Coordinates of C-alpha atoms in Angstrom, one line a residue:
Chain C
M1 CA 0.2 -0.2 0.2
K2 CA 1.5 3.4 -1.0
N3 CA 2.1 5.9 2.1
V4 CA -1.0 7.6 2.2
L5 CA 0.6 10.4 5.0
N6 CA 2.5 13.0 4.5
P7 CA 6.1 11.9 5.2
A8 CA 7.1 15.4 5.9
L9 CA 5.6 15.8 8.9
F10 CA 7.8 13.9 10.8
T11 CA 11.1 14.4 9.0
H12 CA 12.6 17.1 10.9
R13 CA 13.1 17.9 14.7
E14 CA 15.1 21.4 14.6
G15 CA 15.4 24.1 12.1
T16 CA 16.9 27.6 11.5
T17 CA 15.5 30.5 9.8
E18 CA 19.0 30.9 8.0
G19 CA 17.7 27.9 6.0
F20 CA 14.4 26.8 7.3
N21 CA 12.6 23.5 7.0
N22 CA 8.8 22.8 7.2
L23 CA 8.8 23.7 10.9
C24 CA 9.3 26.9 10.2
T25 CA 7.2 29.7 8.4
I26 CA 8.4 33.3 7.7
I27 CA 6.0 36.0 7.3
H28 CA 7.4 39.6 6.1
Q29 CA 5.2 42.5 5.4
L30 CA 6.1 44.6 2.2
R31 CA 6.1 48.4 2.6
D32 CA 7.1 49.8 -1.0
E33 CA 4.5 49.1 -3.8
G34 CA 6.1 47.7 -6.8
I35 CA 7.7 44.7 -8.7
Y36 CA 9.8 42.2 -7.0
S37 CA 11.9 39.1 -8.2
G38 CA 12.3 36.3 -5.7
E39 CA 14.8 33.4 -5.7
I40 CA 14.3 30.5 -3.7
Q41 CA 17.5 28.7 -2.9
R42 CA 18.2 25.4 -1.1
G43 CA 21.5 25.0 0.4
K44 CA 23.8 26.6 -2.7
N45 CA 21.3 25.7 -5.4
L46 CA 18.4 27.9 -6.8
I47 CA 15.8 25.9 -7.2
G48 CA 13.4 28.8 -8.7
N49 CA 12.1 32.0 -9.1
F50 CA 9.2 34.1 -9.0
T51 CA 8.2 37.5 -10.0
L52 CA 6.1 39.4 -7.2
C53 CA 3.7 42.5 -7.8
F54 CA 2.5 44.7 -4.6
D55 CA 0.0 47.1 -5.2
K56 CA -2.3 48.4 -2.8
K57 CA -5.2 48.1 -4.9
F58 CA -5.0 44.3 -5.4
P59 CA -7.7 42.7 -3.1
T60 CA -5.8 40.4 -1.3
H61 CA -3.9 41.0 1.6
E62 CA -1.5 38.1 1.8
V63 CA 0.3 36.0 -0.7
H64 CA 1.5 32.2 0.4
I65 CA 4.6 30.9 -1.1
D66 CA 5.2 27.4 -0.9
A67 CA 8.9 26.6 -1.7
A68 CA 8.5 23.2 -2.2
K69 CA 6.2 23.6 -5.4
F70 CA 9.8 24.8 -7.4
D71 CA 10.9 21.2 -6.7
P72 CA 9.9 19.6 -10.0
L73 CA 10.4 16.1 -7.7
F74 CA 8.4 17.0 -5.5
N75 CA 5.8 18.1 -7.8
K76 CA 6.2 14.8 -9.4
E77 CA 5.7 12.8 -6.5
S78 CA 2.7 14.6 -4.9
C79 CA 0.9 15.1 -8.1
G80 CA 0.8 18.6 -7.3
Q81 CA 0.4 21.9 -9.7
S82 CA 3.9 23.1 -10.7
G83 CA 5.0 26.3 -8.8
E84 CA 3.2 29.6 -10.1
Q85 CA 6.2 32.3 -11.3
T86 CA 4.0 35.6 -10.8
F87 CA 2.4 36.5 -7.6
E88 CA 0.3 39.5 -6.4
V89 CA -0.5 40.9 -3.2
G90 CA -2.4 44.1 -2.3
G91 CA -3.8 45.6 0.9
Q92 CA -1.3 44.9 3.9
G93 CA 1.1 43.4 1.7
Y94 CA 1.9 40.0 3.7
L95 CA 4.4 37.7 2.3
V96 CA 3.6 33.8 3.6
L97 CA 7.0 31.7 2.8
Y98 CA 6.8 27.8 4.2
T99 CA 7.6 24.9 2.7
S100 CA 5.1 21.8 2.2
G101 CA 7.7 19.2 1.4
S102 CA 10.7 17.7 3.5
H103 CA 12.9 20.2 2.0
A104 CA 15.5 22.2 4.6
D105 CA 18.2 24.8 4.0
L106 CA 15.8 26.8 2.0
R107 CA 16.4 30.8 1.7
V108 CA 14.2 33.5 -0.2
K109 CA 15.5 36.3 -1.4
L110 CA 13.7 39.0 -2.7
Y111 CA 14.9 42.0 -5.1
R112 CA 12.9 45.2 -5.5
R113 CA 13.1 46.3 -9.3
D114 CA 12.7 49.7 -10.8
E115 CA 13.7 51.5 -13.6
K116 CA 17.3 52.1 -12.8
K117 CA 18.4 49.3 -10.6
V118 CA 17.6 46.3 -8.7
E119 CA 18.5 45.6 -4.9
R120 CA 18.3 43.5 -2.8
S121 CA 15.2 44.2 -0.4
Y122 CA 14.5 41.1 1.7
D123 CA 16.6 37.9 2.8
T124 CA 14.8 35.1 5.2
A125 CA 18.2 34.2 6.4
N126 CA 18.4 37.7 7.9
L127 CA 14.7 38.5 9.7
S128 CA 13.5 42.0 10.0
T129 CA 12.0 44.0 12.5
G130 CA 8.2 43.4 12.0
D131 CA 9.0 39.9 10.7
M132 CA 7.1 36.9 12.2
V133 CA 8.2 33.4 12.6
V134 CA 6.1 30.5 13.4
F135 CA 6.9 27.2 14.7
R136 CA 4.3 24.1 14.0
L137 CA 6.3 21.3 16.2
A138 CA 4.8 17.6 15.7
R139 CA 7.1 15.7 18.2
P140 CA 6.7 16.1 22.0
G141 CA 9.7 17.1 23.7
S142 CA 11.7 20.2 25.2
Y143 CA 13.0 22.7 22.7
R144 CA 15.1 26.0 23.1
V145 CA 14.4 28.5 20.7
Q146 CA 17.5 30.7 20.3
H147 CA 18.7 33.8 18.8
T148 CA 21.9 33.3 16.9
T149 CA 23.3 36.5 17.8
E150 CA 22.0 38.5 20.6
K151 CA 22.0 34.8 22.6
H152 CA 18.7 35.6 23.6
G153 CA 16.6 32.1 24.1
M154 CA 13.3 30.8 24.9
T155 CA 12.2 27.0 26.0
L156 CA 9.3 25.7 24.6
A157 CA 7.8 22.1 25.7
V158 CA 5.4 20.5 23.4
R159 CA 3.2 18.3 25.3
S160 CA 2.9 14.7 25.2
A161 CA -0.4 13.1 26.5
G162 CA 1.5 10.1 27.9
E163 CA -1.3 7.5 29.2
R164 CA -4.1 9.9 28.1
K165 CA -5.4 10.3 24.7
Y166 CA -4.6 13.8 22.9
P167 CA -7.4 16.0 22.6
S168 CA -9.6 15.7 19.5
G169 CA -9.2 19.2 18.5
L170 CA -5.2 19.2 18.0
G171 CA -4.2 20.9 15.0
K172 CA -6.8 23.2 15.7
F173 CA -5.8 25.0 18.6
P174 CA -5.2 29.1 18.4
P175 CA -1.4 29.6 18.4
I176 CA 0.7 31.2 21.1
N177 CA 2.4 34.5 20.7
V178 CA 5.6 35.2 22.0
K179 CA 7.5 38.6 21.3
L180 CA 11.3 39.0 20.7
T181 CA 12.3 42.4 22.1
P182 CA 15.8 43.7 22.6
R183 CA 15.1 42.5 26.5
G184 CA 14.8 38.7 25.1
F185 CA 11.6 36.4 25.0
D186 CA 8.6 37.4 26.2
P187 CA 7.3 35.0 27.6
A188 CA 10.0 33.0 27.8
Q189 CA 8.7 29.6 28.5
V190 CA 6.1 28.2 26.7
E191 CA 4.2 25.1 26.8
Q192 CA 1.9 23.6 23.9
W193 CA 0.6 20.9 22.5
P194 CA 1.9 19.1 19.0
F195 CA 1.0 20.8 15.9
Q196 CA 0.1 24.1 18.0
A197 CA 1.4 27.0 16.2
L198 CA 3.8 29.1 17.9
I199 CA 3.9 32.8 16.7
I200 CA 7.5 34.8 17.5
Q201 CA 7.2 38.5 16.5
I202 CA 10.5 39.8 15.8
E203 CA 11.6 43.2 17.0
I204 CA 15.5 42.9 16.7
P205 CA 17.1 42.0 13.2
G206 CA 18.8 38.2 12.9
A207 CA 17.9 34.6 12.9
L208 CA 16.3 32.0 15.2
R209 CA 17.3 28.6 15.6
L210 CA 15.1 25.4 17.2
E211 CA 16.4 23.2 18.6
L212 CA 15.4 20.1 20.4
R213 CA 16.7 19.5 23.6
D214 CA 15.1 16.3 25.0
E215 CA 12.5 14.1 23.2
K216 CA 11.9 12.2 26.7
A217 CA 11.2 15.3 28.9
A218 CA 7.5 15.6 27.7
S219 CA 6.5 11.9 28.4
K220 CA 8.4 11.9 31.4
K221 CA 6.0 14.9 32.7
A222 CA 3.1 13.2 31.7
K223 CA 4.1 10.1 33.7
R224 CA 4.5 12.4 36.6
R225 CA 1.0 13.6 36.2
Chain U
M1 CA -48.0 -50.0 -28.2
P2 CA -44.9 -51.4 -27.0
T3 CA -43.0 -49.5 -24.4
V4 CA -39.6 -49.4 -22.8
N5 CA -38.6 -48.7 -19.5
L6 CA -34.9 -47.1 -18.6
A7 CA -33.9 -47.0 -15.1
V8 CA -31.2 -44.6 -13.7
N9 CA -29.9 -44.9 -10.2
E10 CA -28.3 -42.1 -8.0
R11 CA -24.8 -42.8 -9.2
A12 CA -25.5 -40.9 -12.5
F13 CA -26.6 -38.0 -10.9
N14 CA -23.6 -38.2 -8.2
E15 CA -21.4 -38.3 -11.6
V16 CA -23.1 -34.8 -12.7
I17 CA -22.1 -33.3 -9.3
K18 CA -19.1 -34.5 -9.8
G19 CA -18.4 -33.0 -12.8
L20 CA -19.7 -29.8 -11.7
G21 CA -17.2 -29.7 -9.0
K22 CA -14.5 -30.6 -11.3
K23 CA -15.4 -27.5 -13.6
L24 CA -15.7 -25.2 -10.6
E25 CA -12.1 -25.7 -9.7
S26 CA -10.9 -25.0 -13.2
L27 CA -12.7 -21.9 -13.4
P28 CA -9.9 -19.1 -13.2
P29 CA -10.8 -16.8 -10.4
F30 CA -13.2 -13.8 -11.0
S31 CA -13.8 -10.6 -9.9
D32 CA -15.8 -8.0 -9.6
T33 CA -16.1 -4.4 -8.1
G34 CA -19.1 -2.8 -6.0
S35 CA -19.8 0.1 -3.7
F36 CA -20.5 -0.4 -0.1
G37 CA -21.6 2.7 0.9
P38 CA -18.6 5.3 0.7
F39 CA -16.3 2.3 0.5
S40 CA -15.3 0.5 -2.7
L41 CA -15.6 -3.5 -2.6
R42 CA -14.1 -5.8 -4.8
Y43 CA -13.7 -9.5 -4.7
D44 CA -11.4 -12.2 -6.7
L45 CA -12.9 -15.5 -5.9
G46 CA -12.7 -19.1 -7.3
F47 CA -14.7 -22.1 -5.5
R48 CA -14.3 -25.7 -4.8
L49 CA -16.9 -28.2 -4.3
V50 CA -16.0 -30.2 -1.1
D51 CA -18.9 -32.3 -0.6
G52 CA -22.7 -33.0 -1.4
S53 CA -24.8 -35.9 -2.5
V54 CA -28.0 -36.3 -4.7
D55 CA -30.9 -38.2 -3.5
L56 CA -33.7 -39.5 -5.2
T57 CA -37.6 -39.0 -3.1
N58 CA -40.6 -40.7 -3.0
T59 CA -42.3 -37.5 -3.7
G60 CA -40.9 -37.6 -7.3
R61 CA -38.4 -35.2 -6.9
V62 CA -34.3 -34.7 -6.9
H63 CA -32.9 -33.7 -3.6
I64 CA -29.5 -32.2 -3.8
D65 CA -28.3 -32.3 -0.2
E66 CA -25.8 -29.6 1.0
L67 CA -23.4 -29.4 -1.6
Q68 CA -20.6 -27.9 -0.1
L69 CA -18.4 -24.8 -1.7
T70 CA -15.4 -23.4 -0.1
Y71 CA -13.5 -20.7 -1.8
D72 CA -10.1 -20.3 -2.9
P73 CA -8.8 -17.6 -3.8
F74 CA -11.1 -15.4 -2.0
I75 CA -9.7 -11.8 -1.7
L76 CA -11.9 -8.9 -0.6
T77 CA -10.5 -5.4 -0.9
F78 CA -11.7 -2.6 0.8
G79 CA -11.0 0.8 -0.8
I80 CA -11.3 3.8 1.0
D81 CA -11.3 7.8 -0.4
L82 CA -10.3 9.2 2.6
P83 CA -11.2 13.1 2.8
H84 CA -8.6 15.9 3.2
I85 CA -7.6 16.7 6.7
H86 CA -5.4 19.6 7.0
V87 CA -3.9 21.2 10.2
G88 CA -2.9 25.4 10.2
G89 CA -4.9 27.9 8.1
E90 CA -5.5 30.1 11.2
C91 CA -6.3 33.3 11.2
I92 CA -3.6 35.5 12.9
L93 CA -4.3 38.8 11.9
W94 CA -7.9 40.2 12.0
I95 CA -8.5 44.2 11.0
P96 CA -12.1 45.4 11.5
I97 CA -14.3 45.7 8.4
K98 CA -11.2 44.4 6.6
G99 CA -11.6 41.0 8.1
C100 CA -9.0 38.6 8.7
V101 CA -6.0 39.7 6.7
L102 CA -3.3 36.8 7.5
H103 CA -3.6 33.2 7.9
L104 CA -1.2 30.7 8.5
P105 CA -0.5 27.7 5.6
E106 CA -2.4 24.5 5.5
I107 CA -0.5 21.4 5.7
D108 CA -2.5 18.2 4.3
I109 CA -1.9 15.2 6.4
W110 CA -2.2 13.2 3.7
G111 CA 0.8 13.1 1.3
G112 CA -1.3 13.1 -2.1
N113 CA -4.7 11.9 -3.6
P114 CA -5.5 10.0 0.0
D115 CA -7.1 6.8 -0.8
I116 CA -6.3 3.5 0.6
T117 CA -7.0 -0.5 -0.4
V118 CA -6.7 -3.2 2.6
P119 CA -6.8 -6.5 0.8
V120 CA -8.1 -9.1 3.4
N121 CA -7.2 -12.5 2.5
L122 CA -10.2 -15.1 3.6
S123 CA -9.3 -17.9 1.5
H124 CA -10.1 -21.7 2.6
T125 CA -12.3 -19.4 5.6
I126 CA -15.6 -19.6 4.5
V127 CA -17.7 -22.5 3.2
S128 CA -20.9 -22.1 1.6
E129 CA -23.9 -24.4 1.3
F130 CA -26.6 -25.6 -1.8
S131 CA -29.4 -27.2 -1.1
G132 CA -32.9 -27.8 -3.2
E133 CA -35.3 -29.6 -4.9
F134 CA -35.9 -30.3 -8.3
T135 CA -38.4 -32.1 -10.6
V136 CA -36.7 -34.0 -13.8
T137 CA -37.3 -32.2 -17.2
T138 CA -37.0 -33.6 -20.8
R139 CA -36.1 -31.8 -23.5
K140 CA -35.4 -33.0 -27.2
Q141 CA -32.1 -31.7 -28.7
I142 CA -32.4 -31.1 -32.4
L143 CA -29.0 -29.8 -33.7
V144 CA -29.4 -27.8 -36.9
A145 CA -26.0 -29.4 -37.9
K146 CA -27.8 -32.2 -38.7
G147 CA -29.7 -30.7 -41.7
T148 CA -31.2 -33.0 -44.0
L149 CA -29.1 -36.4 -42.7
S150 CA -31.2 -38.9 -42.3
D151 CA -31.6 -40.5 -38.5
H152 CA -28.9 -43.1 -39.6
Q153 CA -26.7 -40.9 -41.1
A154 CA -27.0 -38.9 -38.4
H155 CA -26.2 -41.6 -35.6
A156 CA -23.3 -42.7 -37.6
T157 CA -21.8 -38.4 -37.8
P158 CA -19.8 -37.2 -35.2
D159 CA -21.0 -33.6 -34.1
T160 CA -18.2 -31.5 -34.9
S161 CA -20.6 -28.0 -35.2
N162 CA -20.2 -25.3 -32.5
E163 CA -23.8 -25.2 -32.0
I164 CA -23.7 -26.6 -28.3
R165 CA -20.6 -24.9 -27.6
D166 CA -22.3 -21.5 -28.6
G167 CA -25.5 -22.3 -26.6
F168 CA -22.8 -22.7 -23.8
R169 CA -21.5 -19.4 -23.9
T170 CA -24.6 -17.6 -24.2
I171 CA -25.6 -19.1 -21.1
I172 CA -22.4 -18.6 -19.2
S173 CA -22.2 -14.7 -19.9
S174 CA -25.5 -14.2 -18.8
T175 CA -25.3 -16.0 -15.9
L176 CA -21.9 -14.6 -15.2
P177 CA -22.0 -11.3 -17.1
F178 CA -18.5 -9.8 -15.1
L179 CA -16.7 -13.0 -16.5
P180 CA -14.2 -12.0 -19.5
A181 CA -14.9 -13.4 -22.8
A182 CA -11.9 -15.5 -22.5
Q183 CA -13.0 -17.5 -19.3
V184 CA -16.5 -17.9 -20.7
N185 CA -15.0 -19.4 -23.8
A186 CA -13.0 -21.9 -21.7
L187 CA -15.6 -22.3 -19.2
A188 CA -17.9 -23.3 -22.5
D189 CA -15.3 -25.4 -23.9
A190 CA -14.7 -27.5 -21.0
L191 CA -18.3 -28.5 -20.6
V192 CA -19.0 -29.2 -23.9
P193 CA -17.7 -33.2 -24.0
Y194 CA -20.1 -33.7 -21.4
V195 CA -22.9 -33.4 -24.1
K196 CA -21.5 -33.4 -27.5
S197 CA -21.3 -36.9 -29.1
N198 CA -23.1 -37.2 -32.6
L199 CA -25.9 -35.6 -34.8
A200 CA -28.6 -37.9 -34.1
D201 CA -31.6 -36.2 -31.8
K202 CA -31.3 -36.9 -28.7
W203 CA -33.7 -36.9 -25.2
Q204 CA -32.2 -34.8 -22.4
F205 CA -32.9 -35.1 -18.9
F206 CA -32.3 -32.1 -16.4
L207 CA -32.7 -31.1 -13.4
H208 CA -35.3 -28.4 -13.1
D209 CA -35.3 -26.1 -9.8
V210 CA -38.3 -26.1 -7.5
W211 CA -36.7 -24.6 -4.5
H212 CA -32.9 -24.0 -3.5
D213 CA -31.2 -22.4 -0.7
F214 CA -27.4 -20.7 -0.7
D215 CA -25.8 -19.6 2.2
L216 CA -22.5 -19.0 4.2
I217 CA -22.5 -21.6 6.8
D218 CA -19.1 -21.1 8.5
I219 CA -16.2 -18.9 9.1
A220 CA -12.8 -19.5 10.4
A221 CA -12.3 -18.2 13.4
T222 CA -9.3 -16.5 12.2
A223 CA -10.9 -14.9 9.5
A224 CA -13.7 -13.8 11.6
N225 CA -11.4 -12.0 14.0
I226 CA -9.7 -10.3 10.8
L227 CA -13.0 -8.5 10.0
R228 CA -14.4 -7.9 13.3
N229 CA -10.9 -5.8 13.5
L230 CA -11.1 -4.1 10.3
V231 CA -11.2 -0.7 11.5
D232 CA -8.1 -1.4 13.4
L233 CA -6.5 -2.9 10.5
I234 CA -7.3 0.2 8.4
I235 CA -6.1 2.5 10.9
D236 CA -2.8 0.6 11.5
K237 CA -2.2 0.5 7.7
I238 CA -2.6 4.3 7.7
L239 CA -0.5 4.8 10.5
A240 CA 2.0 2.1 9.2
P241 CA 5.0 4.8 8.5
V242 CA 4.3 7.0 11.3
P243 CA 7.2 6.7 14.2
D244 CA 6.2 5.1 17.0
L245 CA 6.3 8.2 19.4
L246 CA 3.8 10.2 16.7
K247 CA 1.2 7.6 16.0
D248 CA -1.5 8.7 18.8
I249 CA -0.9 12.5 18.0
V250 CA -1.7 11.4 14.1
K251 CA -4.9 9.3 15.3
A252 CA -5.8 12.6 17.5
I253 CA -5.6 14.6 14.2
I254 CA -7.4 11.8 11.9
S255 CA -9.9 11.1 14.6
P256 CA -12.9 12.7 12.5
I257 CA -12.0 10.0 9.8
I258 CA -11.4 7.3 12.8
S259 CA -14.8 7.8 13.8
A260 CA -16.7 8.0 10.3
I261 CA -14.7 4.6 9.4
E262 CA -15.8 2.9 13.1
A263 CA -19.4 3.9 12.5
I264 CA -19.9 2.8 8.6
L265 CA -17.7 -0.4 9.0
D266 CA -20.1 -1.4 12.2
I267 CA -19.5 -5.0 12.0
P268 CA -21.8 -7.1 14.1
D269 CA -21.0 -9.9 15.9
D270 CA -22.7 -12.1 13.7
I271 CA -19.6 -12.0 11.3
L272 CA -21.2 -14.6 9.0
E273 CA -24.4 -12.9 8.5
W274 CA -22.6 -9.6 7.6
L275 CA -20.6 -11.0 5.0
S276 CA -23.3 -12.9 3.7
S277 CA -25.2 -9.6 3.5
V278 CA -22.3 -7.7 2.1
L279 CA -21.8 -10.3 -1.2
Q280 CA -25.2 -10.0 -1.9
T281 CA -26.2 -6.5 -1.3
S282 CA -22.9 -5.5 -3.3
F283 CA -23.0 -8.2 -5.9
G284 CA -25.5 -10.6 -5.7
L285 CA -22.4 -12.9 -5.3
L286 CA -24.6 -15.4 -3.7
D287 CA -27.5 -15.4 -6.5
V288 CA -24.8 -15.7 -8.8
I289 CA -23.5 -18.9 -7.8
A290 CA -26.4 -20.2 -6.9
Q291 CA -27.7 -19.4 -10.6
F292 CA -24.6 -20.8 -12.2
I293 CA -25.0 -24.3 -10.3
I294 CA -29.0 -24.1 -11.3
N295 CA -28.2 -23.3 -15.2
F296 CA -25.3 -25.9 -15.5
I297 CA -27.8 -28.8 -14.1
G298 CA -30.9 -27.2 -15.3
S299 CA -29.9 -26.3 -19.3
M300 CA -26.1 -27.1 -20.0
V301 CA -25.2 -30.5 -19.0
P302 CA -28.5 -33.2 -18.9
F303 CA -27.8 -35.8 -15.9
Y304 CA -28.8 -38.3 -18.8
Q305 CA -29.4 -38.6 -22.4
F306 CA -29.9 -41.1 -25.1
E307 CA -30.9 -40.9 -28.8
S308 CA -34.6 -40.4 -30.0
N309 CA -34.1 -42.9 -32.4
Y310 CA -32.7 -45.8 -30.0
P311 CA -29.8 -47.9 -31.3
M312 CA -31.4 -51.1 -30.2
I313 CA -29.0 -53.1 -32.1
E314 CA -25.5 -51.7 -32.9
D315 CA -23.8 -54.1 -35.5
S316 CA -19.9 -54.1 -35.4
T317 CA -19.6 -55.4 -38.6
G318 CA -20.6 -52.7 -41.1
L319 CA -24.5 -53.5 -41.4
I320 CA -26.4 -50.5 -40.0
P321 CA -27.5 -50.4 -36.7
V322 CA -31.4 -50.9 -35.9
L323 CA -32.7 -47.7 -34.7
V324 CA -36.2 -47.3 -33.0
P325 CA -38.1 -44.4 -32.5
V326 CA -38.9 -43.7 -28.9
E327 CA -41.7 -41.2 -28.0
K328 CA -44.1 -40.0 -25.6
L329 CA -41.4 -39.8 -22.3
A330 CA -42.7 -40.4 -18.9
V331 CA -40.5 -39.9 -16.0
A332 CA -41.2 -41.2 -12.2
V333 CA -38.9 -40.9 -9.5
D334 CA -38.6 -42.9 -6.1
D335 CA -36.3 -43.4 -3.1
D336 CA -34.0 -45.9 -5.6
E337 CA -34.2 -44.9 -9.0
L338 CA -35.7 -42.5 -11.7
T339 CA -37.3 -44.6 -14.2
V340 CA -38.3 -43.4 -18.1
S341 CA -40.8 -45.0 -19.8
A342 CA -41.2 -44.6 -23.3
D343 CA -43.4 -45.4 -26.3
I344 CA -41.6 -47.2 -29.1
L345 CA -42.9 -46.7 -32.4

C-alpha cells in the first residue's frame, strides 16, 4: 500500500530561519509597492524564481509561497501543480513563506526592481523587525529557540499526552504568541500541544535557531502527572 | 403400443455433481467491484466443491443435499477514499471591516490523493452450502447441424459443429456477466464434451429448480477476527509509516475519519451474516453462484441423455444399426431410481 500520510510531517526535529524547513514559516510585510523578483535557494542551489507584484489596490492582503512547489521532483511525487511564477499581493502586503515538503536549508531573497537598478530588499536568512516566525512542531519534547547573535533564548515544551489520549482538537488550537524584543523573549517559557503554532514577533533583526533538547522530557512529565 | 423402461440410479446424478465440482475448480478466479456505502469493495474469487450428494425421493423429486463450496482464492479488498484533513490555516491577524488579512499556511495530513486499499485474505475460511429440490424435465435436442441427414446418417456422423459450444457460451455469459470473454469461452469448451457426441436427435434429462437455498454457513475464527478488527487494520495501515512516538498524535488529528470509518464499518458480532449480506447486497454474489449451479444442471449438462432413435442393435461388422424411435416419455422418481417409460414406435 502506498504511503498515505504526508511523510514531510515527521522528517525534521530542528530548524533555523537561516535555512528554513517545514517546521518554520516566515512572514514578512512588504512596505513599498512595486515589482519584486524572488529567488528560492536550497543550500547553494537555486531551485526557482518568481515575480511578485505589490499594489495596495489589489484585493488580497496576503500571498502564500510554498518553496516545495518550485522543486520539480516534489511536484511529480505529490501530483501537485508546478509552482506559480508570478504572484500578486495588495492591501497589507503580507508575504507568507513556507514549505510543504521535507526540504531543508531553504532561503528566499527578494529584489526590488525599478527603472534604474535592482537591489535586494529582503532575505529570510536575516530577519527584519516586524517579521513573524511561526514554528509548528509535531514531536513532543523540550525545545530551545535561540537568537543566533544576541544570545536571547526561550524554552518551548511540546506536551505529550502520556497514558491519556490527545485532545481531539489537535491541529486546531489557537496559536501562542511570543515577542522577541531587545530584552529577550516574552514570555521566555511556553508550553503547547503538538501541531499548535508558536508565533514569534521579531523586534530585533537576525536569525532564530530551534533545537530539540530532550525528546523524552515531555513523556516523563506526562507520566508524573 | 410397445413401451420400454429405462432406469437411472443415484450414481448417474452424483456423476453430474462431480463433474460440476471439477468444472468449478477449473474456473480461473473472477472478480468484480462494487460500492458499499462510501467504500468500494472488490472480490477476487475462485471456488471448489467439497462435499454433497444427490438423493432421489419418493415425492418424485431429486434432492440436492448440502453441496458444500469453499473459496480459494477469496480476497476482499476494501477501498477507502479518505477526505482531506489539514492542520494550520489559522487566522492570525484580523482587522475590523477588512476581516482576516493573514492566515497561517495549511498543511495536508495526507501525502497526495488520499485513498487506500486494504486487502483481506479470506481464502479457505468460508464455506457455503447449496441445497435444493428439483424435478426432472426432458428436452429433445435437435441440432441444426443435422440438416437433412437421415436418422442413420446422423447416428453415424460425429457432431463437429459449434452449436452446443455457442449455446453454452450464451448461457454462461448471461449468468456470469462479469466474466471476461476468454473465461466464458474456456468454461464452455470444458463443458461441451459432457454433451457432445453425434448429430442424432436426443432426449435429454435435466434437473429443474423447484426451490434452492444457498448460504454461507461457516467462517474460520481467524477470518472472523480479521473482519471484526477491520477498522483497526485500516488505521494501522494508515499509521504504518508514522514513528511510534507520533502515532497517538496523528490518531488524534485524524480522529474524525476514524469515527466515520467505525460508524460505517460497524461490523456486528454475527460476522457470517454480515459477510453474507455484504456479498449479496454489493454483488448479488450468492445469487450468481446459485444461478450458475442451477443453469449447469438445468440447461447445460443433462444428467442423462440418449438418442431419440434409440440404437437397439448396434453391429460392428458394418451392417447399419437398428434404430427404434422413442416418443412420449414419462419420468417417475422414487427412493431408488429414476424410471423413464417411453413408447416405441
